[in-house]
mmCIF file of C-alpha atoms and ligand atoms in Angstrom:
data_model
loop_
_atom_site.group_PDB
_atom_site.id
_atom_site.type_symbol
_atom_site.label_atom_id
_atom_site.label_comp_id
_atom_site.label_asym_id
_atom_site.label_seq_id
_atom_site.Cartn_x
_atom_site.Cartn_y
_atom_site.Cartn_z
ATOM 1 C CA UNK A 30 21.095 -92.832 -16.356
ATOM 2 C CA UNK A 31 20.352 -90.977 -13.348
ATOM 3 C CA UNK A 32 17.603 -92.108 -10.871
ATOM 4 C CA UNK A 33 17.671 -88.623 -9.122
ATOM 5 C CA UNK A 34 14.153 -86.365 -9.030
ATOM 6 C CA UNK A 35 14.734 -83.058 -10.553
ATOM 7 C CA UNK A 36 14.621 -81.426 -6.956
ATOM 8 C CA UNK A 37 17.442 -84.375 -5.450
ATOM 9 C CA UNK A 38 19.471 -83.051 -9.015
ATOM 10 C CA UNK A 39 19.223 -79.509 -8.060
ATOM 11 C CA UNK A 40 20.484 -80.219 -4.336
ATOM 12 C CA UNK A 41 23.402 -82.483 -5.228
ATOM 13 C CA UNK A 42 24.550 -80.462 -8.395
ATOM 14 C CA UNK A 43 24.516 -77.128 -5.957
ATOM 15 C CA UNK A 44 26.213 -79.148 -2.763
ATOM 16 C CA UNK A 45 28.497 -80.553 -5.515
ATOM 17 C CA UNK A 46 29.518 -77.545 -6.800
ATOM 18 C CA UNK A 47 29.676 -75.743 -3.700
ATOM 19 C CA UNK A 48 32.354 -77.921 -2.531
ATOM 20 C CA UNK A 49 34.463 -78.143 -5.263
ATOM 21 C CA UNK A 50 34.741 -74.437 -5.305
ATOM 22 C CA UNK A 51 34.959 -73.571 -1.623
ATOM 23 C CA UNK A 52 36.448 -76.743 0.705
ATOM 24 C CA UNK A 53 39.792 -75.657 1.362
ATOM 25 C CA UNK A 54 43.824 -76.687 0.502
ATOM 26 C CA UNK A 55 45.080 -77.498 3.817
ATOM 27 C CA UNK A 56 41.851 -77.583 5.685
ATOM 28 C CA UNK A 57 42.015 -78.580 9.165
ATOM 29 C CA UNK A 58 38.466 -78.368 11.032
ATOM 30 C CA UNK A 59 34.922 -78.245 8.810
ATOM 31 C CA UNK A 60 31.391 -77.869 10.144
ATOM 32 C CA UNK A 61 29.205 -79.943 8.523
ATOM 33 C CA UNK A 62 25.137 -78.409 8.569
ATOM 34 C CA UNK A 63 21.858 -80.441 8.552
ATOM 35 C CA UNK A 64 19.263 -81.456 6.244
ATOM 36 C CA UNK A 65 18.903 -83.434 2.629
ATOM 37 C CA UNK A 66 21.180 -80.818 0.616
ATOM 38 C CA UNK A 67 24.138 -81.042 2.985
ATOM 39 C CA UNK A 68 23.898 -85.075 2.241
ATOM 40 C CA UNK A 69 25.443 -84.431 -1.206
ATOM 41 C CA UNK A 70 28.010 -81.990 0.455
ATOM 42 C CA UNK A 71 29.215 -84.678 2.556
ATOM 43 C CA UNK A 72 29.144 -86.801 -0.050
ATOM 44 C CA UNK A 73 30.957 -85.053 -2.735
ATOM 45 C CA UNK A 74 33.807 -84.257 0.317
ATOM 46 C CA UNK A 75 33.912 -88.178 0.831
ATOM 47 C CA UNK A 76 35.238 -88.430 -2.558
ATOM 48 C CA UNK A 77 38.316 -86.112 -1.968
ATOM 49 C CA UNK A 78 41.415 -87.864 -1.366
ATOM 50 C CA UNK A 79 42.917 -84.390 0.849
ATOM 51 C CA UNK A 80 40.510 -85.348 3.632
ATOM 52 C CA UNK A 81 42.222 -87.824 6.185
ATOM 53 C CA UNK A 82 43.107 -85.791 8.488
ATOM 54 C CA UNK A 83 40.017 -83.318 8.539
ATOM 55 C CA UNK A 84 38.069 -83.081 11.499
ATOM 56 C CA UNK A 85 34.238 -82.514 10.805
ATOM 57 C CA UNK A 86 32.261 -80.948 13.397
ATOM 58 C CA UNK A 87 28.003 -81.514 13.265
ATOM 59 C CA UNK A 88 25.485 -79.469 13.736
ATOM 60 C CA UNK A 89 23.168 -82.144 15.460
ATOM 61 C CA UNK A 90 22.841 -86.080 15.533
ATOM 62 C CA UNK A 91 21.710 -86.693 11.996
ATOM 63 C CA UNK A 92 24.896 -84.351 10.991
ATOM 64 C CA UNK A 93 27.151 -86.784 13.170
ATOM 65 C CA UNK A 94 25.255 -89.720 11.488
ATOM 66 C CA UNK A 95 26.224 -88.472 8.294
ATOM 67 C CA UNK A 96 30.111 -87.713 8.854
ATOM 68 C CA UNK A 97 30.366 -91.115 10.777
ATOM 69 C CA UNK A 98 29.001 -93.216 7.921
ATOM 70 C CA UNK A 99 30.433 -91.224 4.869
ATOM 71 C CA UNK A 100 34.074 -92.455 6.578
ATOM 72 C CA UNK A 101 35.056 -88.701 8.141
ATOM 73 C CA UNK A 102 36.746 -87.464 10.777
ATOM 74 C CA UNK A 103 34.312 -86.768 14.213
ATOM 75 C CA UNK A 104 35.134 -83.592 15.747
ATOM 76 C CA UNK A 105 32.449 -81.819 18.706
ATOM 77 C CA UNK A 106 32.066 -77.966 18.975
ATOM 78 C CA UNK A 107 32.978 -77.486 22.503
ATOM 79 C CA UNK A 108 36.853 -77.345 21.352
ATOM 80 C CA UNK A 109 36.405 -74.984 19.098
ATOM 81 C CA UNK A 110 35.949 -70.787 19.122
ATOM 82 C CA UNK A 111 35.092 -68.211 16.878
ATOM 83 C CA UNK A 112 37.866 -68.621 13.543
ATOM 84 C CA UNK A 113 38.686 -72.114 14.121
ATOM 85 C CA UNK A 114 36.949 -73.812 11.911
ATOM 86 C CA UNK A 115 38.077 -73.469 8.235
ATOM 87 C CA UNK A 116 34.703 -73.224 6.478
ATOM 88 C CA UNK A 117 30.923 -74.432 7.342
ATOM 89 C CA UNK A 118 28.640 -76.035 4.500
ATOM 90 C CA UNK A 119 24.746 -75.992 5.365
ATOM 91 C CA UNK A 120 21.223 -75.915 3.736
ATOM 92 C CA UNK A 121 18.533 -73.389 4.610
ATOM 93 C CA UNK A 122 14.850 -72.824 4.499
ATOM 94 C CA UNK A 123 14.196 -69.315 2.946
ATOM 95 C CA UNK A 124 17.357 -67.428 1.278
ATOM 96 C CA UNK A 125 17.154 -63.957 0.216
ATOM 97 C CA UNK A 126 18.705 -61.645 -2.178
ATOM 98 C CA UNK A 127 21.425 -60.293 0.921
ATOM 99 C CA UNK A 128 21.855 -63.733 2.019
ATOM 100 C CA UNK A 129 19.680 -63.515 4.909
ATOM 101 C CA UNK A 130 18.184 -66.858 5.364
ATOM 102 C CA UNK A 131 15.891 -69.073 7.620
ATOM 103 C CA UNK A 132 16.964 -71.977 9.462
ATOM 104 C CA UNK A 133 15.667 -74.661 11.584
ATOM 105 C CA UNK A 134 12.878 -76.540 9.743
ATOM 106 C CA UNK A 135 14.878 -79.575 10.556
ATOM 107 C CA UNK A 136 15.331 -78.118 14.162
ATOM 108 C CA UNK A 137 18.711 -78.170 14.403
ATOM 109 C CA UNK A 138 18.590 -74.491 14.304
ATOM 110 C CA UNK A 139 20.951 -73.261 17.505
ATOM 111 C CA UNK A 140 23.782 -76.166 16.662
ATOM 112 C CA UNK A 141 23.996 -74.989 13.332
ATOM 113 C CA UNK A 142 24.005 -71.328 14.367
ATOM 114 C CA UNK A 143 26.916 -72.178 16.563
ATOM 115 C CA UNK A 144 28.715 -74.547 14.245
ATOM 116 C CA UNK A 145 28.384 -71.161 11.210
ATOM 117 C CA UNK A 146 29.545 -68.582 13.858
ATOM 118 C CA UNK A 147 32.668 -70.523 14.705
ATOM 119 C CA UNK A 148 33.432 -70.777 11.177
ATOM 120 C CA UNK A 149 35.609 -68.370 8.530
ATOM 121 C CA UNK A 150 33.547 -68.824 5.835
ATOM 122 C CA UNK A 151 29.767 -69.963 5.673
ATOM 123 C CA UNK A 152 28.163 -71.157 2.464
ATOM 124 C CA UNK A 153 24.997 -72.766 1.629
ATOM 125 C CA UNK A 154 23.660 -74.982 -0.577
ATOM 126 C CA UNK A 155 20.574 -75.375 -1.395
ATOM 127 C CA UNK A 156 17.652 -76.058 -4.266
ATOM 128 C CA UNK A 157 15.957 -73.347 -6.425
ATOM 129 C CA UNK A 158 12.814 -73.716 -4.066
ATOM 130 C CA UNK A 159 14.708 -71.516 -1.303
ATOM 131 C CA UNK A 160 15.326 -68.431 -3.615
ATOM 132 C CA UNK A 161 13.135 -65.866 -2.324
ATOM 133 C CA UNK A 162 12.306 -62.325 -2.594
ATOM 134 C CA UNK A 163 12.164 -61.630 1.095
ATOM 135 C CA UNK A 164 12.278 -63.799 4.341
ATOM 136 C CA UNK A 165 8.760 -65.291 5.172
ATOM 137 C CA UNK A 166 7.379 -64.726 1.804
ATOM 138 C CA UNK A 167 8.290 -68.339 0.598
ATOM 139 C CA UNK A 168 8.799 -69.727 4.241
ATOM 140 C CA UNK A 169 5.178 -69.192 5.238
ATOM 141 C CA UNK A 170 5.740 -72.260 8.322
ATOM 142 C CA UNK A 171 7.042 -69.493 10.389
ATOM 143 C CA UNK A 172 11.000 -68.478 11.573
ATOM 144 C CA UNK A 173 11.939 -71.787 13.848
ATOM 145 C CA UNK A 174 12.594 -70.534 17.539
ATOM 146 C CA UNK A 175 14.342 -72.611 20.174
ATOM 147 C CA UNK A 176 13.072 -72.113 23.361
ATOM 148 C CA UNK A 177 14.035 -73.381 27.055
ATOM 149 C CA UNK A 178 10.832 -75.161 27.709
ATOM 150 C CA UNK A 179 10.804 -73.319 31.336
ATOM 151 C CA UNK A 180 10.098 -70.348 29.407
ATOM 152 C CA UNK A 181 7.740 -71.070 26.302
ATOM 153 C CA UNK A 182 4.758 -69.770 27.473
ATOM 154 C CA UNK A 183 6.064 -66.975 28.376
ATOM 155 C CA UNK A 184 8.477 -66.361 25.118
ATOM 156 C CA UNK A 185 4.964 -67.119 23.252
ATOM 157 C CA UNK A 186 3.359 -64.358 24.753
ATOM 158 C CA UNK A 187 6.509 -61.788 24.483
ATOM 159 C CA UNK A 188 6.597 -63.059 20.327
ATOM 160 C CA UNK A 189 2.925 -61.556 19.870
ATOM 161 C CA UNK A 190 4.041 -58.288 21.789
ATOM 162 C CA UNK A 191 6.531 -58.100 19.073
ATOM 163 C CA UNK A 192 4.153 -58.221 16.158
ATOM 164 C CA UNK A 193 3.933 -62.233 15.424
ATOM 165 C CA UNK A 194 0.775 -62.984 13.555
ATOM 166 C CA UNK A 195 1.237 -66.638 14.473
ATOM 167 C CA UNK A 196 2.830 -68.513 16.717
ATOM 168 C CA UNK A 197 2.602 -73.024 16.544
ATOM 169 C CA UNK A 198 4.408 -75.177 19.162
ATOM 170 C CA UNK A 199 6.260 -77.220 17.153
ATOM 171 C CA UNK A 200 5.100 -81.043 17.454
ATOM 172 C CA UNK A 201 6.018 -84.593 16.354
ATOM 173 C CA UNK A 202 8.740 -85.452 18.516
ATOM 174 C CA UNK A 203 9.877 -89.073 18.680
ATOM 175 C CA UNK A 204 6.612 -89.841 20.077
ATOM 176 C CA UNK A 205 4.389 -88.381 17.621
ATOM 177 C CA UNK A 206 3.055 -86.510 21.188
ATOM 178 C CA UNK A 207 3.287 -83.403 22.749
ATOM 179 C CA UNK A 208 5.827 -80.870 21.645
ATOM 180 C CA UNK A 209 9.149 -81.436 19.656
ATOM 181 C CA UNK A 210 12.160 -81.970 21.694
ATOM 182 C CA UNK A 211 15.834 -80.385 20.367
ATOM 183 C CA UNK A 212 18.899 -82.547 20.677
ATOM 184 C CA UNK A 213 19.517 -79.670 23.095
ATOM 185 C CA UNK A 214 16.184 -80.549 25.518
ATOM 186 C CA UNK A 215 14.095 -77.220 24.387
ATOM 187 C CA UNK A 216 10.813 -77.056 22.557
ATOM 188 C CA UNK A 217 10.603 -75.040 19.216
ATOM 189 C CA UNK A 218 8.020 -72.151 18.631
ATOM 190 C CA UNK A 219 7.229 -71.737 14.557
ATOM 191 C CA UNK A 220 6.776 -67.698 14.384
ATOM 192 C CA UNK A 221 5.242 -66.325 11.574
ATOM 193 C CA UNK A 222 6.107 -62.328 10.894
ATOM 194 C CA UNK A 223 4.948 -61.933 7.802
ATOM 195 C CA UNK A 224 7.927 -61.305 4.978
ATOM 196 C CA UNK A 225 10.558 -59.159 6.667
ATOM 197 C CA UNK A 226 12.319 -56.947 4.593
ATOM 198 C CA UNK A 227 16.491 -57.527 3.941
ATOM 199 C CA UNK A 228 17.188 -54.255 6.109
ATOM 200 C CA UNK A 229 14.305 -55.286 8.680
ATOM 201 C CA UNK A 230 16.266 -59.082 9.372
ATOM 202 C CA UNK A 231 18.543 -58.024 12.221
ATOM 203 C CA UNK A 232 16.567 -55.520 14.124
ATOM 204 C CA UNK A 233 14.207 -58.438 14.340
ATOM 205 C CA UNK A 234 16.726 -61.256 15.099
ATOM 206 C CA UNK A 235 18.221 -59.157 17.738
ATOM 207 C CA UNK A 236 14.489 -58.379 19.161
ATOM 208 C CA UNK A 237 13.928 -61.862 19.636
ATOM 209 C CA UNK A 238 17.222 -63.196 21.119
ATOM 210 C CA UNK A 239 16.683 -60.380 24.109
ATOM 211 C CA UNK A 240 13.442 -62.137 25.009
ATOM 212 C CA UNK A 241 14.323 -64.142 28.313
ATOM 213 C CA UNK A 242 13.762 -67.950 27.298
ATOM 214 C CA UNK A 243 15.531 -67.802 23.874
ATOM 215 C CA UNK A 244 18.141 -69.813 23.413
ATOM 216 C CA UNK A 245 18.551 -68.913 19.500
ATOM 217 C CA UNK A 246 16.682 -67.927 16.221
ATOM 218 C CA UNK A 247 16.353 -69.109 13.064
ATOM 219 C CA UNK A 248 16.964 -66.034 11.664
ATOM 220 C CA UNK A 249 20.487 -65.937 9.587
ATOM 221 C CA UNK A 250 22.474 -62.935 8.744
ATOM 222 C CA UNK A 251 25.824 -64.792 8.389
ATOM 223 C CA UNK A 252 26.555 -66.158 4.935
ATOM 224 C CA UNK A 253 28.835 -65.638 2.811
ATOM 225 C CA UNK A 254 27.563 -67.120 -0.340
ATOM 226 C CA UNK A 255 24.567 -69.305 -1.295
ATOM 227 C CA UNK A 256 24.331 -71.989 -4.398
ATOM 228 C CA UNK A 257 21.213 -73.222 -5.543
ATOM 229 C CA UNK A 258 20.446 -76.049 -7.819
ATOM 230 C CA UNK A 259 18.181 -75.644 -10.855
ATOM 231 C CA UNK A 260 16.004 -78.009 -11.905
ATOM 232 C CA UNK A 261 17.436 -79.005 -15.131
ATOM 233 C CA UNK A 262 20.880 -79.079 -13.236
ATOM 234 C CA UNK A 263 22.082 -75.676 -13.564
ATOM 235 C CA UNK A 264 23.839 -73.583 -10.384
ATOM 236 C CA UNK A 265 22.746 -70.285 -9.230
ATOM 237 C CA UNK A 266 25.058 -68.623 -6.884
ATOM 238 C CA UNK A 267 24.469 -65.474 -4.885
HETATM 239 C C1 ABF B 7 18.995 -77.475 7.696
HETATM 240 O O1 ABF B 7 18.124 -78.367 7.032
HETATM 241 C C2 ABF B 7 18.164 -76.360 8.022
HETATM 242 O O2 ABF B 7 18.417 -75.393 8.887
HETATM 243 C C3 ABF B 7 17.020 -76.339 7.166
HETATM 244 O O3 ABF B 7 15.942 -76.352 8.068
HETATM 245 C C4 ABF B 7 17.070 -77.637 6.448
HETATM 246 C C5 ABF B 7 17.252 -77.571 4.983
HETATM 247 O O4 ABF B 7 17.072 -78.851 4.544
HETATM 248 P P1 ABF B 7 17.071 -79.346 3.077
HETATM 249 O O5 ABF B 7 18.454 -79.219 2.584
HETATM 250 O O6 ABF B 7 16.604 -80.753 3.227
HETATM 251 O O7 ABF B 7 16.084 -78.505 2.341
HETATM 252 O O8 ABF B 7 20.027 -77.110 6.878
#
């Protein structure tokens, strides 16, 4: 009998499924996201016996945690550009009908933006809780913003100018103190828009990555195709 929760169900029979559809014959290089869903992913790909020789490339140090201890293949992103990596699995935040999603509760936001960009084919997985009308409607925390600490202040300010009704330095960093630190150095600004509409997503994204200070959004207009676990086990793909 399974000991899962309904919710760890939904993630593992979506990052189950999402794999056993998707992960490639002949695969060569495979980013690997961040979060709790993406755990299953990695774990269902463990069981594969066409996997040896795989590289797996993380989106962050619990992502390299994961691939080291499920037995996988370590790769880094600096070898690799735009089209050479076979396929990226990752979770998200917010997902809407046009596959726009939200990113970077976990922060790992601008690794895993980099790790889906270099990839053919991006798919999440995630649980029935990120199905949403519209981004920011679920998501109410705010889109995750990585910032060069140099320039927070300043990006805060610029993020109001742009219509932010709220804007939280994110906190809790190893030291419980003080602002979050990314495995890249920068601080995290949680910036609340209100929804945004599907056709709204990029103008906005865009907006915010001219701001000087940004290093990336969490703003996502890349996917290809999303699976989300049900509670009673079912998949929903979009
Ligand atoms: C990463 O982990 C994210 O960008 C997102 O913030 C989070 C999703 O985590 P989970 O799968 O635990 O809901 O994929």
């Amino acid at each position: 009998m399974s000991t899962l929760s309904s919710l760890e169900e939904a993630k593992k029979s979506a990052a189950y499924r999402a794999v056993d559809e998707h992960f490639p014959k002949n695969s060569k290089v495979v980013g690997i996201g961040s979060g709790s869903t993406v755990i299953y992913a990695v774990e269902r790909i463990g069981q594969r016996d066409d996997v040896k020789d795989v590289i797996f490339v993380p989106t962050g140090f619990q992502s390299k945690q994961l691939i080291i201890e499920n037995g996988l293949r370590l790769g880094c992103i600096e070898e690799y550009g735009v089209g050479d990596l076979d396929i990226t699995f990752d979770g998200a935040d917010e997902v809407d009908p046009s596959l726009n999603c939200i990113k970077g509760g976990g922060g790992c936001l601008f690794q895993e933006k980099l790790v889906a960009s270099c990839a053919k084919k991006f798919v999440l997985v995630a649980d029935y809780t990120k199905q949403s009308t519209a981004l920011g409607f679920k998501w109410i925390q705010g889109i995750p913003i990585e910032v060069s600490p140099l320039a927070a202040k300043k990006v805060e300010s610029d993020l109001f100018r742009l219509g932010a009704k709220s804007v939280t330095w994110r906190s809790g960093g190893k030291s419980k103190a003080g602002p979050a630190v990314t495995d890249n150095g920068n601080f995290i600004l949680d910036t609340y828009f209100g929804p945004v509409e599907a056709k709204d997503v990029d103008a906005l994204d865009k907006a915010i990555k001219l701001l000087v200070g940004v290093i990336e959004t969490g703003l996502f207009n890349i996917a290809d195709i999303a699976y989300f676990g049900g509670s009673d086990g079912s998949v929903t793909v979009w």
